[in-house]
Short mmCIF file of C-alpha atoms in Angstrom, two decimals:
data_model
loop_
_atom_site.label_atom_id
_atom_site.label_comp_id
_atom_site.label_asym_id
_atom_site.label_seq_id
_atom_site.Cartn_x
_atom_site.Cartn_y
_atom_site.Cartn_z
CA MET A 1 25.73 24.38 50.94
CA THR A 2 23.48 27.26 50.93
CA ALA A 3 23.88 27.91 47.66
CA VAL A 4 22.66 24.40 45.66
CA LEU A 5 19.91 24.30 48.43
CA THR A 6 18.35 27.50 47.31
CA GLN A 7 18.89 26.34 43.89
CA PRO A 8 15.22 24.59 41.91
CA ARG A 9 14.75 21.18 43.18
CA GLU A 10 15.26 20.35 39.19
CA GLU A 11 18.91 21.14 39.02
CA VAL A 12 19.95 19.22 41.50
CA GLN A 13 18.68 15.93 40.22
CA SER A 14 20.69 13.24 38.46
CA SER A 15 20.07 12.44 34.55
CA PRO A 16 18.37 9.20 34.57
CA SER A 17 20.85 6.42 35.27
CA PRO A 18 20.92 3.84 31.89
CA ALA A 19 19.19 1.95 33.41
CA GLU A 20 16.15 3.84 33.63
CA VAL A 21 16.98 5.30 29.78
CA PHE A 22 17.82 0.92 28.85
CA ARG A 23 14.02 1.06 30.47
CA VAL A 24 12.11 3.37 28.59
CA ALA A 25 13.89 2.51 25.17
CA ALA A 26 12.14 -0.65 25.64
CA ALA A 27 8.79 -0.28 26.87
CA ARG A 28 8.89 1.83 23.82
CA GLU A 29 10.11 -0.16 20.85
CA ILE A 30 7.44 -2.71 22.70
CA ALA A 31 4.80 0.08 22.72
CA LEU A 32 5.34 0.29 18.79
CA ALA A 33 5.40 -3.19 18.23
CA ARG A 34 1.84 -3.61 19.25
CA LEU A 35 1.14 -0.16 17.32
CA LEU A 36 2.00 -2.41 14.86
CA VAL A 37 0.43 -5.10 14.97
CA LEU A 38 -3.01 -3.64 15.31
CA TYR A 39 -2.07 -2.07 12.07
CA ILE A 40 -0.88 -4.66 10.08
CA GLY A 41 -3.82 -6.83 11.76
CA THR A 42 -6.25 -3.85 10.76
CA GLY A 43 -5.44 -4.18 7.05
CA LEU A 44 -5.50 -8.47 6.92
CA PHE A 45 -8.94 -8.08 8.05
CA PHE A 46 -9.87 -5.83 5.23
CA MET A 47 -8.08 -7.18 2.68
CA LEU A 48 -9.60 -10.84 3.70
CA LEU A 49 -13.22 -9.66 3.40
CA PRO A 50 -13.97 -6.74 2.75
CA GLY A 51 -11.89 -6.64 0.26
CA THR A 52 -10.92 -10.14 -1.66
CA PHE A 53 -14.03 -11.69 -0.57
CA LEU A 54 -16.34 -9.13 -2.28
CA GLY A 55 -14.03 -9.87 -5.21
CA VAL A 56 -14.14 -12.93 -4.94
CA TRP A 57 -18.40 -12.56 -5.27
CA ASN A 58 -19.01 -9.55 -7.79
CA LEU A 59 -16.82 -11.72 -10.73
CA ILE A 60 -18.72 -15.31 -9.97
CA ALA A 61 -21.50 -12.64 -10.54
CA ILE A 62 -19.44 -11.64 -14.03
CA SER A 63 -18.41 -14.98 -14.79
CA SER A 64 -22.09 -16.09 -14.67
CA ARG A 65 -24.13 -14.10 -16.57
CA GLN A 66 -21.24 -12.99 -19.32
CA ALA A 67 -21.16 -9.12 -18.46
CA ALA A 68 -18.77 -7.56 -17.10
CA ASN A 69 -21.46 -4.85 -16.32
CA SER A 70 -23.75 -7.10 -14.18
CA VAL A 71 -22.48 -6.79 -11.29
CA SER A 72 -23.17 -3.01 -9.21
CA PRO A 73 -20.61 -0.54 -10.03
CA ALA A 74 -20.98 0.35 -5.92
CA TRP A 75 -20.01 -3.21 -5.08
CA ILE A 76 -16.75 -2.90 -7.17
CA GLN A 77 -15.71 1.02 -5.86
CA ALA A 78 -16.71 -1.09 -2.24
CA HIS A 79 -14.58 -3.77 -3.34
CA GLY A 80 -11.94 -1.80 -4.73
CA HIS A 81 -11.64 1.57 -1.97
CA ALA A 82 -10.55 -1.50 1.19
CA GLN A 83 -8.12 -2.47 -0.58
CA ILE A 84 -6.53 0.56 -1.76
CA PHE A 85 -7.12 2.15 1.51
CA GLY A 86 -8.51 -0.62 3.86
CA TRP A 87 -5.99 -3.37 3.39
CA ILE A 88 -2.56 -1.10 1.79
CA GLY A 89 -2.98 2.85 3.15
CA THR A 90 -3.69 0.74 6.61
CA PHE A 91 -0.27 -1.07 6.01
CA ILE A 92 1.40 2.20 4.92
CA LEU A 93 0.16 4.26 7.83
CA GLY A 94 1.26 1.75 9.75
CA ILE A 95 4.98 0.77 8.44
CA GLY A 96 4.82 4.30 8.79
CA TYR A 97 3.86 5.76 12.61
CA TYR A 98 6.74 2.65 12.86
CA SER A 99 10.02 3.21 10.56
CA LEU A 100 9.95 6.18 9.23
CA PRO A 101 10.65 7.82 12.69
CA LYS A 102 13.08 5.50 13.46
CA LEU A 103 14.32 5.71 9.46
CA ARG A 104 14.84 9.61 9.95
CA ARG A 105 16.66 9.18 13.55
CA ALA A 106 13.58 12.30 14.66
CA GLN A 107 12.00 12.76 18.29
CA PRO A 108 9.57 10.59 19.64
CA PHE A 109 5.78 11.12 18.83
CA GLU A 110 3.12 10.49 21.71
CA ILE A 111 2.06 6.73 20.60
CA SER A 112 -1.66 7.53 21.91
CA VAL A 113 -1.86 9.51 18.72
CA ALA A 114 -1.28 6.51 16.26
CA ARG A 115 -4.23 4.79 18.05
CA VAL A 116 -5.75 7.90 17.39
CA THR A 117 -5.26 7.79 13.86
CA TRP A 118 -5.75 3.72 13.61
CA ALA A 119 -9.92 4.70 14.95
CA LEU A 120 -10.52 7.20 12.27
CA TRP A 121 -9.17 6.00 9.63
CA THR A 122 -10.66 2.04 10.07
CA LEU A 123 -13.68 3.97 10.91
CA GLY A 124 -13.70 5.78 7.52
CA VAL A 125 -12.94 2.40 5.94
CA ALA A 126 -15.22 0.53 6.82
CA LEU A 127 -18.68 3.27 6.67
CA ARG A 128 -17.23 3.67 2.82
CA TRP A 129 -17.39 0.42 2.45
CA LEU A 130 -20.77 -0.04 4.92
CA THR A 131 -22.35 2.91 2.31
CA ASN A 132 -21.83 1.66 -0.55
CA VAL A 133 -22.98 -1.97 -0.15
CA TYR A 134 -26.10 -0.72 2.10
CA GLN A 135 -26.09 2.68 1.31
CA TRP A 136 -27.76 2.98 4.05
CA HIS A 137 -28.41 7.41 5.04
CA TRP A 138 -24.84 7.30 2.27
CA ARG A 139 -25.93 11.03 1.79
CA ALA A 140 -24.24 11.33 5.81
CA LEU A 141 -22.55 8.71 5.87
CA LEU A 142 -20.88 8.90 3.14
CA PRO A 143 -18.96 12.29 3.31
CA LEU A 144 -18.95 11.12 6.77
CA SER A 145 -16.43 8.90 5.76
CA ALA A 146 -13.90 10.90 3.60
CA ALA A 147 -13.85 13.00 5.83
CA LEU A 148 -12.72 11.20 8.74
CA GLU A 149 -10.34 10.05 5.73
CA LEU A 150 -8.66 13.24 4.84
CA LEU A 151 -8.99 13.87 9.19
CA ALA A 152 -6.41 10.62 10.29
CA PHE A 153 -4.44 10.98 7.90
CA ALA A 154 -3.86 14.60 8.38
CA ILE A 155 -2.87 13.85 12.04
CA PHE A 156 -0.50 10.93 10.56
CA PHE A 157 0.95 13.74 8.34
CA ARG A 158 1.59 16.21 10.57
CA THR A 159 3.02 14.26 13.67
CA ILE A 160 5.53 12.42 11.37
CA SER A 161 6.53 15.66 9.86
CA GLY A 162 6.56 17.76 12.58
CA HIS A 163 9.25 15.87 14.81
CA ARG A 164 13.10 16.54 12.59
CA PRO A 165 15.12 14.80 12.71
CA GLN A 166 18.05 14.85 16.35
CA ASP A 167 21.02 15.47 13.69
CA SER A 168 19.08 17.89 11.09
CA GLY A 169 21.56 20.72 10.80
CA LYS A 170 24.41 17.68 9.83
CA GLU A 171 22.60 15.23 7.46
CA LYS A 172 20.27 16.61 4.59
CA LEU A 173 17.30 13.77 3.88
CA GLU A 174 17.67 10.93 1.49
CA LYS A 175 16.07 11.15 -2.04
CA TRP A 176 13.84 7.59 -1.11
CA ILE A 177 11.71 9.87 1.36
CA PHE A 178 11.48 13.20 -0.91
CA VAL A 179 9.06 9.97 -2.69
CA VAL A 180 7.43 8.91 0.20
CA ILE A 181 6.96 12.48 0.43
CA ALA A 182 5.41 12.43 -3.37
CA GLY A 183 2.99 9.57 -2.50
CA SER A 184 1.99 11.15 0.78
CA VAL A 185 1.26 14.05 -1.17
CA GLY A 186 -0.39 12.14 -3.67
CA LEU A 187 -2.52 10.24 -0.45
CA LEU A 188 -3.22 13.66 0.41
CA LEU A 189 -4.88 15.56 -3.34
CA THR A 190 -6.93 12.10 -3.57
CA LEU A 191 -8.16 11.62 0.37
CA LEU A 192 -9.07 15.75 -0.87
CA VAL A 193 -10.58 15.12 -4.01
CA ASN A 194 -12.56 11.76 -2.25
CA LEU A 195 -14.02 14.12 -0.57
CA GLY A 196 -15.04 16.92 -3.27
CA VAL A 197 -17.04 13.25 -4.51
CA ALA A 198 -18.60 12.26 -1.88
CA LEU A 199 -20.11 16.24 -1.25
CA TYR A 200 -21.19 15.80 -4.06
CA LEU A 201 -22.72 13.09 -4.83
CA ALA A 202 -24.31 13.58 -0.87
CA ALA A 203 -26.20 17.04 -2.81
CA ALA A 204 -26.79 16.21 -6.48
CA GLY A 205 -26.32 12.40 -7.36
CA SER A 206 -28.46 9.09 -6.92
CA SER A 207 -26.57 6.81 -5.51
CA PRO A 208 -23.62 7.03 -3.50
CA GLU A 209 -21.04 5.37 -6.84
CA VAL A 210 -18.49 7.47 -8.53
CA PRO A 211 -19.77 8.18 -12.02
CA ALA A 212 -18.25 5.56 -14.73
CA GLY A 213 -15.68 8.36 -16.57
CA PHE A 214 -14.70 10.43 -13.08
CA ASP A 215 -13.71 7.21 -11.43
CA SER A 216 -11.23 6.47 -14.81
CA SER A 217 -9.51 9.30 -13.83
CA PHE A 218 -9.56 8.89 -10.05
CA LEU A 219 -8.46 5.13 -10.19
CA VAL A 220 -5.35 6.44 -12.02
CA LEU A 221 -4.61 9.35 -9.12
CA GLU A 222 -5.57 6.39 -6.83
CA ALA A 223 -2.70 3.94 -8.41
CA TRP A 224 -0.10 5.74 -9.95
CA GLY A 225 -0.43 9.06 -7.80
CA PHE A 226 -1.38 7.68 -4.22
CA LEU A 227 0.57 4.56 -3.96
CA VAL A 228 3.17 4.04 -7.13
CA PRO A 229 5.86 6.64 -5.97
CA PHE A 230 5.17 4.58 -2.00
CA VAL A 231 6.59 1.40 -3.25
CA TRP A 232 9.11 2.77 -5.38
CA GLY A 233 10.13 5.36 -1.81
CA PHE A 234 10.54 2.41 -0.27
CA SER A 235 11.61 0.62 -3.09
CA ALA A 236 15.07 2.76 -3.15
CA LYS A 237 15.50 1.71 0.65
CA TRP A 238 15.01 -1.66 1.38
CA LEU A 239 15.96 -3.38 -1.86
CA PRO A 240 19.71 -2.38 -2.35
CA VAL A 241 19.21 -4.24 0.60
CA PHE A 242 17.11 -6.56 0.49
CA LEU A 243 18.22 -7.87 -3.08
CA GLY A 244 21.65 -6.21 -3.10
CA LEU A 245 22.09 -4.30 -5.40
CA ARG A 246 23.89 -1.20 -6.91
CA PRO A 247 23.06 2.48 -5.25
CA VAL A 248 19.87 3.28 -6.67
CA ARG A 249 20.31 5.75 -9.23
CA GLU A 250 18.83 9.12 -7.55
CA ARG A 251 18.50 11.75 -10.30
CA ALA A 252 16.16 9.32 -12.13
CA LEU A 253 13.73 8.38 -9.87
CA LEU A 254 13.18 11.60 -8.87
CA LEU A 255 12.58 12.20 -13.20
CA ALA A 256 10.21 9.36 -13.13
CA LEU A 257 7.78 11.18 -10.41
CA VAL A 258 8.24 13.71 -12.47
CA LEU A 259 7.24 11.78 -15.73
CA ASN A 260 4.68 9.59 -13.23
CA PHE A 261 2.93 12.48 -11.57
CA ALA A 262 2.56 14.43 -16.13
CA GLY A 263 0.53 11.16 -16.69
CA VAL A 264 -2.21 11.03 -13.36
CA LEU A 265 -2.07 15.21 -14.57
CA ALA A 266 -2.83 14.05 -18.12
CA ALA A 267 -4.91 10.94 -16.83
CA PHE A 268 -7.39 13.97 -15.94
CA LEU A 269 -7.59 16.11 -18.53
CA ASN A 270 -8.90 13.50 -19.94
CA SER A 271 -5.59 12.69 -22.57
CA SER A 272 -5.28 9.04 -21.83
CA ARG A 273 -2.99 8.06 -24.23
CA THR A 274 -0.93 10.53 -23.35
CA ALA A 275 -1.05 9.83 -20.16
CA ALA A 276 -0.74 5.75 -20.39
CA VAL A 277 3.24 6.66 -22.73
CA LEU A 278 3.88 8.87 -19.53
CA LEU A 279 3.27 5.62 -16.78
CA LEU A 280 5.06 4.00 -19.08
CA ALA A 281 7.69 5.73 -19.57
CA GLY A 282 8.31 7.04 -15.76
CA MET A 283 8.41 2.97 -14.01
CA ALA A 284 10.29 2.24 -16.85
CA LEU A 285 12.94 4.41 -15.68
CA ALA A 286 11.80 3.48 -12.07
CA VAL A 287 13.29 0.44 -13.37
CA HIS A 288 16.40 1.47 -14.92
CA ALA A 289 17.24 3.52 -11.38
CA LEU A 290 17.02 1.25 -9.25
CA ARG A 291 18.38 -1.25 -10.68
CA LEU A 292 16.67 -3.80 -10.46
CA PHE A 293 17.82 -5.66 -13.97
CA ALA A 294 21.56 -4.77 -13.26
CA TRP A 295 24.06 -7.16 -11.90
CA PRO A 296 23.41 -6.53 -8.45
CA GLU A 297 26.86 -6.31 -5.96
CA ARG A 298 26.22 -8.80 -3.66
CA ALA A 299 23.94 -11.68 -2.60
CA ALA A 300 20.28 -11.10 -1.37
CA LYS A 301 19.48 -10.75 1.83
CA VAL A 302 16.71 -13.65 2.36
CA ARG A 303 17.18 -15.17 5.57
CA GLY A 304 13.55 -15.67 7.48
CA ALA A 305 12.89 -15.56 3.94
CA HIS A 306 11.59 -17.95 0.66
CA ARG A 307 15.47 -17.61 -1.57
CA SER A 308 12.52 -16.66 -4.38
CA PHE A 309 11.92 -13.03 -3.19
CA PRO A 310 14.21 -11.60 -5.38
CA THR A 311 12.52 -13.13 -8.63
CA PHE A 312 9.56 -11.91 -6.97
CA VAL A 313 9.92 -8.66 -6.55
CA ARG A 314 11.78 -8.34 -10.50
CA ALA A 315 8.82 -10.35 -11.43
CA ALA A 316 6.06 -6.91 -9.76
CA TYR A 317 7.94 -4.98 -11.95
CA VAL A 318 7.62 -6.95 -14.94
CA TRP A 319 4.20 -6.43 -14.88
CA ALA A 320 3.79 -2.76 -12.69
CA LEU A 321 5.62 -2.46 -17.71
CA VAL A 322 2.67 -4.48 -19.39
CA ALA A 323 0.34 -2.68 -17.01
CA ALA A 324 1.47 0.41 -18.32
CA GLY A 325 1.69 -1.40 -21.99
CA LEU A 326 -1.74 -2.27 -22.01
CA GLY A 327 -3.37 1.09 -21.35
CA ILE A 328 -1.37 2.24 -24.25
CA TRP A 329 -3.11 -0.39 -26.26
CA ALA A 330 -6.67 0.03 -24.38
CA ALA A 331 -5.74 4.59 -24.97
CA SER A 332 -5.61 3.16 -28.49
CA THR A 333 -8.09 0.49 -28.56
CA THR A 334 -11.97 0.98 -29.50
CA ALA A 335 -14.57 -1.57 -27.08
CA SER A 336 -11.44 -1.62 -24.92
CA HIS A 337 -13.51 -2.08 -21.74
CA GLY A 338 -11.46 -5.48 -20.74
CA ILE A 339 -8.28 -4.24 -21.08
CA TRP A 340 -7.97 -1.10 -19.86
CA GLY A 341 -9.75 -3.70 -16.14
CA ALA A 342 -6.37 -5.94 -17.72
CA SER A 343 -4.25 -2.91 -16.87
CA ARG A 344 -5.59 -2.26 -13.77
CA HIS A 345 -6.10 -5.82 -12.47
CA ALA A 346 -1.68 -6.14 -14.26
CA LEU A 347 -1.03 -2.35 -11.73
CA THR A 348 -3.33 -3.86 -8.69
CA ALA A 349 -2.39 -7.64 -8.51
CA GLY A 350 0.37 -7.79 -9.64
CA PHE A 351 2.64 -5.24 -8.50
CA LEU A 352 1.47 -3.57 -5.04
CA ALA A 353 -0.68 -6.72 -4.03
CA THR A 354 3.01 -8.61 -5.30
CA MET A 355 4.61 -5.89 -3.55
CA VAL A 356 3.07 -6.24 -0.05
CA LEU A 357 2.81 -10.13 0.19
CA ALA A 358 7.15 -9.65 -0.95
CA ILE A 359 7.83 -7.07 0.62
CA GLY A 360 5.07 -6.91 4.52
CA GLN A 361 6.97 -10.89 4.87
CA ARG A 362 10.31 -9.89 4.41
CA VAL A 363 9.74 -7.16 6.99
CA GLN A 364 6.69 -6.93 8.91
CA PRO A 365 7.63 -9.54 11.07
CA ALA A 366 11.13 -8.09 11.96
CA PHE A 367 9.95 -4.56 12.96
CA ALA A 368 7.89 -6.95 15.92
CA GLY A 369 11.64 -8.92 16.43
CA LYS A 370 9.69 -11.57 14.67
CA LEU A 371 10.89 -14.39 11.89
CA LEU A 372 8.60 -14.68 9.78
CA TYR A 373 6.56 -18.55 10.72
CA SER A 374 6.65 -20.29 7.11
CA SER A 375 9.04 -19.70 3.93
CA ARG A 376 7.10 -22.38 2.35
CA LEU A 377 4.11 -19.87 3.35
CA MET A 378 5.85 -17.16 0.77
CA PHE A 379 5.86 -18.75 -1.79
CA ALA A 380 2.93 -20.68 -2.28
CA SER A 381 1.34 -17.16 -1.65
CA LEU A 382 3.06 -15.31 -3.91
CA LEU A 383 2.95 -18.16 -6.43
CA LEU A 384 -0.70 -18.25 -6.25
CA LEU A 385 -0.88 -14.53 -6.50
CA SER A 386 0.91 -14.61 -9.84
CA ALA A 387 -0.90 -17.18 -11.57
CA GLY A 388 -4.43 -15.88 -10.55
CA CYS A 389 -3.83 -12.42 -11.75
CA LEU A 390 -2.29 -13.50 -15.31
CA LEU A 391 -5.05 -16.23 -15.66
CA ARG A 392 -7.71 -12.59 -14.53
CA VAL A 393 -5.50 -10.00 -16.35
CA SER A 394 -5.10 -12.54 -19.73
CA SER A 395 -9.44 -13.42 -19.35
CA GLU A 396 -9.99 -10.15 -19.16
CA ILE A 397 -9.09 -9.22 -22.25
CA LEU A 398 -10.27 -12.00 -24.23
CA ALA A 399 -14.11 -12.78 -22.77
CA TYR A 400 -14.63 -9.46 -22.68
CA ARG A 401 -13.67 -8.73 -25.94
CA GLY A 402 -15.38 -12.13 -27.36
CA LEU A 403 -11.92 -13.80 -28.76
CA TYR A 404 -12.10 -16.95 -26.64
CA PRO A 405 -15.36 -16.94 -25.13
CA PRO A 406 -14.86 -19.85 -22.65
CA ALA A 407 -12.45 -17.15 -21.17
CA TRP A 408 -15.13 -15.14 -19.11
CA SER A 409 -15.22 -19.54 -16.52
CA TRP A 410 -12.09 -18.39 -15.85
CA LEU A 411 -12.28 -15.70 -14.21
CA PRO A 412 -14.06 -17.22 -10.76
CA PHE A 413 -10.54 -19.22 -10.77
CA SER A 414 -8.26 -16.67 -10.47
CA ALA A 415 -10.68 -14.54 -8.29
CA TYR A 416 -9.81 -18.92 -6.25
CA ALA A 417 -6.42 -18.21 -6.41
CA GLU A 418 -6.22 -14.87 -5.55
CA MET A 419 -8.37 -15.27 -2.61
CA THR A 420 -5.67 -18.21 -1.83
CA ALA A 421 -2.42 -16.35 -2.23
CA VAL A 422 -3.47 -14.13 0.24
CA THR A 423 -5.40 -15.59 2.57
CA LEU A 424 -2.06 -17.78 2.99
CA PHE A 425 0.27 -14.46 3.86
CA ALA A 426 -3.21 -13.08 6.71
CA ILE A 427 -2.20 -16.46 7.66
CA ASN A 428 1.90 -16.45 8.53
CA ILE A 429 1.48 -12.85 9.38
CA VAL A 430 -0.36 -13.63 12.72
CA ILE A 431 1.30 -16.64 13.47
CA SER A 432 4.17 -14.79 12.62
CA PHE A 433 3.19 -12.29 15.02
CA ALA A 434 1.70 -14.46 18.05
CA LYS A 435 5.55 -15.82 18.11
CA ARG A 436 7.88 -14.94 20.73
CA PRO A 437 10.55 -12.22 19.83
CA THR A 438 13.34 -13.02 18.12
CA PRO A 439 17.23 -11.24 18.09
CA THR A 440 16.82 -10.25 13.89
CA SER A 441 17.97 -7.59 11.64
CA VAL A 442 16.01 -5.86 9.43
#
């Protein structure tokens, strides 16, 4: 009895009851779901207002003046930054915080850390947009915005990578995680280059506009070095389940990753044709590795989504191949401005945005314990996005190269279609999150 009484107090306390463990786990799951809603809602805001609305405004001006250089490059770069970092980047951070620790069976992190990341990232992206559009105190705010974005990502990366799997000694990391890590490295390089360019412009530039020659290479790093590997990684994890595909050819996917980064490096070495060939080879090999067009192993899981979901996912990868092919054409000809623009839009809207709209409406509500509000809205958003992208890509080639001047008038309609598509996507997601939780599985 005396021995028991003299033991430290914590040694004689009983372990938590199963009910207490369940209560703590349920409270954390609710907090994670609210965190996800915060990130997704912020991404939707950047997508609709600073991103899509400004993009539509730019296209209307270009169409009315029938000149691609009639809009301030700083405004175009503000639109692109809001779309890449404000929309897709915010989605990636939110989904990363919510899903990666679970998929890796890692130890939990402090929710407050993810909220700090959100605040820094959101402020950085917002400052960059305002700086490019209004150019108010831009020499101070431009590097500040870049530093805030880099700091936010550093906290995210440290938090996710610092929490090791609980059974790390028994199980190796899956290959798709390596691809996601490669995308994270690409994002880190993008943010470092962004900070370097911001500091240079603040010291020696005449405006916050990134010079056109360097901006072309920087866009390759943003899209192919950062976003594409992220999509490949999560495709390798989710598409075999959702589309009923056969197991991923992992070695082929890793080789595709090598070719992809070699293409990004070639772009920075001003070897645009070599870069385009390598990027096309990497994307084609990734499609082969994912077995997207091979006969599926089982039926696709479309519960809660529109039955056309697998078709749009495959169409997105077709757009990626088209983007790389247009890049080879642009690098092989003179007066290629319209072709480069078509290539970039085929990748960003045709591939990346279609994957976000397709996969996002499939998994985001389920993450929060909800079912998608409307599969019809999902279909309408994907159909309008595809139609708008087709109209935009074709009109840029025909109008900018003088092949068919009336195609200038198509540009606003492509913008209206895509704006309506992302608006329907936002409405569908917001209503889905507002619904009561529904028992479901991803």
